[in-house]
Tab-separated table of C-alpha atoms in Angstrom:
chain	number	residue	atom	x	y	z
A	224	MET	CA	-10.787	-0.866	4.442
A	225	LYS	CA	-10.229	2.812	4.147
A	226	LYS	CA	-11.674	5.237	6.567
A	227	THR	CA	-13.064	8.129	5.154
A	228	ILE	CA	-12.181	11.398	5.441
A	229	SER	CA	-14.654	14.412	6.683
A	230	VAL	CA	-13.501	17.002	5.255
A	231	SER	CA	-14.366	21.086	4.698
A	232	ASN	CA	-13.927	24.352	3.259
A	233	LYS	CA	-12.284	25.712	6.732
A	234	GLY	CA	-9.219	24.400	6.717
A	235	ALA	CA	-7.363	20.930	6.501
A	236	THR	CA	-4.360	17.932	7.824
A	237	LEU	CA	-2.399	16.262	5.804
A	238	ASP	CA	-2.956	12.562	6.180
A	239	THR	CA	0.269	11.491	7.121
A	240	GLY	CA	-0.559	8.216	8.074
A	241	ARG	CA	-0.046	6.737	4.467
A	242	ARG	CA	1.609	7.725	1.605
A	243	ASN	CA	-0.080	9.743	-0.371
A	244	PHE	CA	0.086	9.912	-3.882
A	245	LEU	CA	1.401	13.091	-4.759
A	246	LYS	CA	4.336	14.707	-2.105
A	247	LEU	CA	4.851	17.673	-0.839
A	248	GLY	CA	8.669	17.674	-0.974
A	249	GLY	CA	9.768	20.297	0.536
A	250	LEU	CA	7.579	23.031	0.595
A	251	GLY	CA	6.501	22.678	4.585
A	252	ILE	CA	9.771	24.214	4.988
A	253	ALA	CA	9.485	26.378	2.575
A	254	MET	CA	5.427	27.673	4.021
A	255	ALA	CA	7.865	28.222	6.943
A	256	GLY	CA	10.423	29.914	5.865
A	257	LEU	CA	8.546	32.765	3.787
A	258	ALA	CA	5.932	32.992	6.866
A	259	LEU	CA	8.978	34.653	8.340
A	260	VAL	CA	9.836	36.558	5.393
A	261	GLY	CA	8.847	40.074	7.303
A	262	CYS	CA	8.256	43.675	5.698
A	263	SER	CA	8.316	46.845	7.478
A	264	ASP	CA	7.932	48.987	3.949
A	265	ASN	CA	4.504	51.375	5.397
A	266	GLU	CA	3.736	51.597	1.036
A	267	PHE	CA	2.401	47.932	1.860
A	268	ASP	CA	0.226	48.987	5.252
A	269	TYR	CA	-2.990	49.797	3.398
A	270	GLN	CA	-6.197	48.892	1.900
A	271	TYR	CA	-7.375	49.131	-1.729
A	272	MET	CA	-10.212	50.461	-2.758
A	273	ASP	CA	-11.931	51.683	-5.487
A	274	PRO	CA	-15.263	53.297	-6.100
A	275	ALA	CA	-17.197	50.751	-6.558
A	276	ASN	CA	-16.560	48.867	-3.339
A	277	ARG	CA	-13.857	46.115	-5.104
A	278	PHE	CA	-10.569	44.786	-3.457
A	279	ASP	CA	-7.981	45.590	-5.759
A	280	LEU	CA	-5.147	43.305	-4.962
A	281	GLY	CA	-1.944	46.071	-5.012
A	282	THR	CA	0.747	46.291	-6.304
A	283	GLY	CA	4.817	45.006	-6.308
A	284	ASP	CA	4.851	41.184	-4.310
A	285	VAL	CA	1.996	42.236	-2.528
A	286	GLY	CA	0.120	41.851	-5.453
A	287	VAL	CA	1.074	38.578	-6.759
A	288	LEU	CA	0.907	37.116	-3.611
A	289	ASN	CA	-2.487	37.828	-3.280
A	290	TYR	CA	-3.659	36.764	-6.711
A	291	ALA	CA	-1.869	33.703	-6.259
A	292	TYR	CA	-4.652	33.534	-3.069
A	293	ALA	CA	-7.285	34.219	-5.053
A	294	LEU	CA	-6.376	31.281	-7.793
A	295	GLU	CA	-5.366	29.268	-4.518
A	296	GLN	CA	-8.947	29.907	-2.953
A	297	LEU	CA	-10.651	29.120	-6.050
A	298	GLU	CA	-8.209	25.425	-6.357
A	299	ALA	CA	-8.951	24.725	-2.663
A	300	ASP	CA	-12.978	25.492	-3.211
A	301	PHE	CA	-13.620	23.761	-6.609
A	302	TYR	CA	-11.426	20.522	-4.622
A	303	THR	CA	-13.278	20.651	-1.305
A	304	LYS	CA	-17.196	20.372	-3.833
A	305	VAL	CA	-15.233	16.872	-5.488
A	306	VAL	CA	-14.205	15.200	-2.004
A	307	ASN	CA	-17.418	16.200	-0.518
A	308	SER	CA	-19.491	14.105	-2.766
A	309	PHE	CA	-17.488	12.049	-4.978
A	310	TYR	CA	-18.739	11.641	-8.605
A	311	SER	CA	-20.760	7.977	-9.600
A	312	GLY	CA	-18.428	5.583	-10.465
A	313	ILE	CA	-15.501	6.926	-8.964
A	314	SER	CA	-12.402	5.255	-8.547
A	315	ASP	CA	-10.315	4.021	-4.950
A	316	ALA	CA	-7.679	5.654	-6.383
A	317	GLU	CA	-9.285	8.439	-7.832
A	318	LYS	CA	-10.563	8.985	-4.417
A	319	THR	CA	-6.796	9.943	-2.885
A	320	LEU	CA	-5.813	11.393	-6.251
A	321	PHE	CA	-8.555	13.945	-5.097
A	322	THR	CA	-7.546	13.960	-1.337
A	323	ASP	CA	-4.322	14.637	-1.820
A	324	LEU	CA	-5.315	17.570	-3.946
A	325	TYR	CA	-7.728	18.775	-2.171
A	326	HIS	CA	-5.002	18.342	0.622
A	327	HIS	CA	-2.636	20.290	-1.109
A	328	GLU	CA	-4.369	23.226	-2.133
A	329	VAL	CA	-5.830	24.112	0.851
A	330	ILE	CA	-2.314	24.869	2.802
A	331	HIS	CA	-1.557	26.292	-0.939
A	332	ARG	CA	-4.581	28.774	0.032
A	333	ASP	CA	-3.902	28.576	3.939
A	334	PHE	CA	-0.196	29.471	3.719
A	335	PHE	CA	-1.338	32.478	1.315
A	336	LYS	CA	-3.625	34.049	3.762
A	337	ALA	CA	-0.692	33.457	7.007
A	338	ALA	CA	2.303	34.793	4.824
A	339	LEU	CA	0.217	38.131	3.262
A	340	SER	CA	-1.325	38.635	6.783
A	341	GLY	CA	2.019	38.693	8.193
A	342	VAL	CA	3.834	41.946	5.678
A	343	THR	CA	0.343	43.530	4.792
A	344	THR	CA	-3.358	44.854	6.111
A	345	ASN	CA	-3.998	44.591	2.560
A	346	VAL	CA	-5.211	40.761	2.166
A	347	LEU	CA	-7.922	39.698	-0.417
A	348	PRO	CA	-10.831	38.711	1.077
A	349	THR	CA	-12.357	34.590	1.400
A	350	LEU	CA	-14.195	35.134	-2.080
A	351	GLU	CA	-16.957	33.367	-3.875
A	352	PHE	CA	-16.945	30.760	-6.235
A	353	GLN	CA	-19.493	29.966	-8.566
A	354	TYR	CA	-19.205	27.018	-11.109
A	355	PRO	CA	-22.062	26.910	-13.969
A	356	ASN	CA	-21.061	24.111	-16.128
A	357	VAL	CA	-20.099	22.142	-13.698
A	358	ASN	CA	-21.880	18.632	-13.487
A	359	PHE	CA	-19.450	17.647	-10.209
A	360	SER	CA	-21.885	14.111	-10.035
A	361	ASN	CA	-19.935	13.178	-13.360
A	362	ARG	CA	-16.321	12.462	-13.985
A	363	ALA	CA	-15.663	13.949	-17.549
A	364	SER	CA	-16.950	17.127	-16.428
A	365	VAL	CA	-14.666	16.926	-13.075
A	366	LEU	CA	-12.097	15.529	-14.586
A	367	ALA	CA	-11.806	18.667	-17.714
A	368	THR	CA	-12.502	21.067	-14.730
A	369	ALA	CA	-9.883	20.175	-12.704
A	370	LYS	CA	-7.475	20.058	-15.919
A	371	ALA	CA	-8.277	23.461	-16.670
A	372	LEU	CA	-7.478	25.109	-13.103
A	373	GLU	CA	-4.041	23.309	-12.864
A	374	ASP	CA	-2.959	24.623	-16.201
A	375	THR	CA	-4.059	27.903	-15.669
A	376	GLY	CA	-2.911	27.516	-12.309
A	377	VAL	CA	0.556	26.727	-13.669
A	378	ALA	CA	0.517	29.019	-16.284
A	379	ALA	CA	-0.586	31.303	-14.485
A	380	TYR	CA	2.969	31.454	-11.464
A	381	ASN	CA	4.917	30.399	-14.251
A	382	GLY	CA	3.817	34.233	-16.467
A	383	ALA	CA	3.889	35.797	-12.582
A	384	GLY	CA	7.037	34.878	-11.217
A	385	LYS	CA	8.855	37.808	-12.987
A	386	TYR	CA	6.938	40.649	-11.659
A	387	ILE	CA	7.811	39.320	-7.897
A	388	THR	CA	11.457	41.110	-6.290
A	389	ASN	CA	12.141	39.638	-3.313
A	390	PRO	CA	13.769	36.218	-3.648
A	391	ASP	CA	12.755	34.590	-1.647
A	392	TYR	CA	8.967	34.857	-2.427
A	393	LEU	CA	10.551	33.848	-6.313
A	394	VAL	CA	12.008	30.367	-4.735
A	395	ILE	CA	8.864	30.129	-2.896
A	396	ALA	CA	6.323	30.479	-5.435
A	397	GLY	CA	8.821	27.771	-8.053
A	398	LYS	CA	7.881	25.292	-5.557
A	399	ILE	CA	4.655	25.543	-5.347
A	400	VAL	CA	4.406	25.485	-9.239
A	401	SER	CA	6.152	22.564	-9.651
A	402	VAL	CA	3.371	21.005	-7.066
A	403	GLU	CA	0.638	21.819	-8.937
A	404	ALA	CA	2.464	20.787	-12.666
A	405	ARG	CA	2.403	17.435	-10.852
A	406	HIS	CA	-1.624	17.704	-9.649
A	407	ALA	CA	-1.770	19.093	-13.705
A	408	SER	CA	0.152	15.891	-14.317
A	409	ALA	CA	-1.735	13.157	-12.628
A	410	ILE	CA	-5.364	14.890	-14.194
A	411	ARG	CA	-4.045	14.830	-17.574
A	412	ASN	CA	-3.032	11.067	-16.990
A	413	LEU	CA	-6.330	9.993	-15.904
A	414	ILE	CA	-7.826	11.767	-18.790
A	415	ASN	CA	-5.536	9.756	-20.373
A	416	PRO	CA	-4.136	7.200	-19.119
A	417	GLY	CA	0.266	6.134	-20.146
A	418	SER	CA	-0.457	9.546	-22.528
A	419	ALA	CA	2.372	11.899	-23.471
A	420	ASP	CA	-0.252	14.474	-22.120
A	421	PHE	CA	1.182	15.763	-19.082
A	422	SER	CA	4.280	17.250	-21.967
A	423	GLY	CA	1.057	18.101	-24.170
A	424	ASP	CA	2.005	20.891	-27.032
A	425	ASP	CA	-1.113	22.977	-25.660
A	426	VAL	CA	1.067	23.704	-22.301
A	427	ILE	CA	4.744	22.958	-23.355
A	428	ASN	CA	6.115	26.004	-25.747
A	429	ALA	CA	8.216	25.669	-28.151
A	430	THR	CA	11.312	26.076	-26.308
A	431	GLY	CA	10.243	22.794	-23.972
A	432	LEU	CA	8.769	24.926	-21.392
A	433	ASP	CA	5.598	25.501	-19.259
A	434	VAL	CA	3.332	27.318	-20.806
A	435	ALA	CA	3.652	30.865	-19.033
A	436	LYS	CA	0.706	33.410	-19.019
A	437	GLU	CA	0.224	37.377	-18.195
A	438	PRO	CA	-2.207	37.704	-15.937
A	439	THR	CA	-4.937	38.931	-18.043
A	440	GLU	CA	-4.981	36.061	-18.980
A	441	ILE	CA	-5.617	33.959	-16.678
A	442	VAL	CA	-8.126	36.914	-15.054
A	443	SER	CA	-10.076	35.563	-17.934
A	444	VAL	CA	-9.937	32.441	-17.507
A	445	ALA	CA	-10.473	32.168	-14.540
A	446	GLY	CA	-12.963	34.752	-14.098
A	447	GLY	CA	-15.808	32.729	-14.809
A	448	PHE	CA	-15.152	30.545	-11.481
A	449	ILE	CA	-15.336	33.322	-9.678
A	450	LYS	CA	-17.819	35.878	-8.129
A	451	THR	CA	-16.118	38.423	-5.657
A	452	PRO	CA	-15.062	41.194	-7.933
A	453	PHE	CA	-12.012	41.934	-7.700
A	454	THR	CA	-9.382	44.339	-9.407
A	455	TRP	CA	-5.376	44.581	-10.100
A	456	LYS	CA	-5.163	47.808	-11.758
A	457	GLU	CA	-1.066	47.729	-11.625
A	458	ARG	CA	-1.385	44.990	-14.286
A	459	GLY	CA	-4.227	46.034	-16.581
A	460	ILE	CA	-7.466	43.840	-14.685
A	461	SER	CA	-10.066	46.445	-13.833
């Protein structure tokens, strides 16, 4: 009998007593590496706040890291709700998958917070989220939302990579987006088992690469879930 896992939105520890459906691979080492990457630039040591008291993600690499942190907060929050109250009729295999996704996203979220805190005081606060059109007790609704979030996350990392100047950060972003792509494939397989949807035309472009989207496109999609307003003036988000 599989033990029940008690989870919260505060943090998580990976269950190393079983083989997870999805593996973090080298992410643990990568996380430790980025946490050690410091920056002494004084330009990082200030808070961005507009007259409406909305947090601005900042400029340069800090802005990109805060952007990724915002998206990882959203995914972690979503999967926390999923695993704390699984939808009706969920199979054991699906419980295992969603629990793995939950662990990964919480680790991603907590990693970005720690990494940002090590290089700047301009750290995005904890955001509030809403899911007005999601029925967490319905399988189709949960899977459709998970698919949208994972596809959006992959496209977001792919689109923001060109704005990263620190090569260490770029390596880490590449490793994390590879995990997010595995998430997206797993969710698509749940929706349409055994299909080629994992590489559908909606996520793979004409050159055979993952779709990349600009931050303005991503925020326009993910913004419906985010209650806490923020800006990223450097990238045209206000």
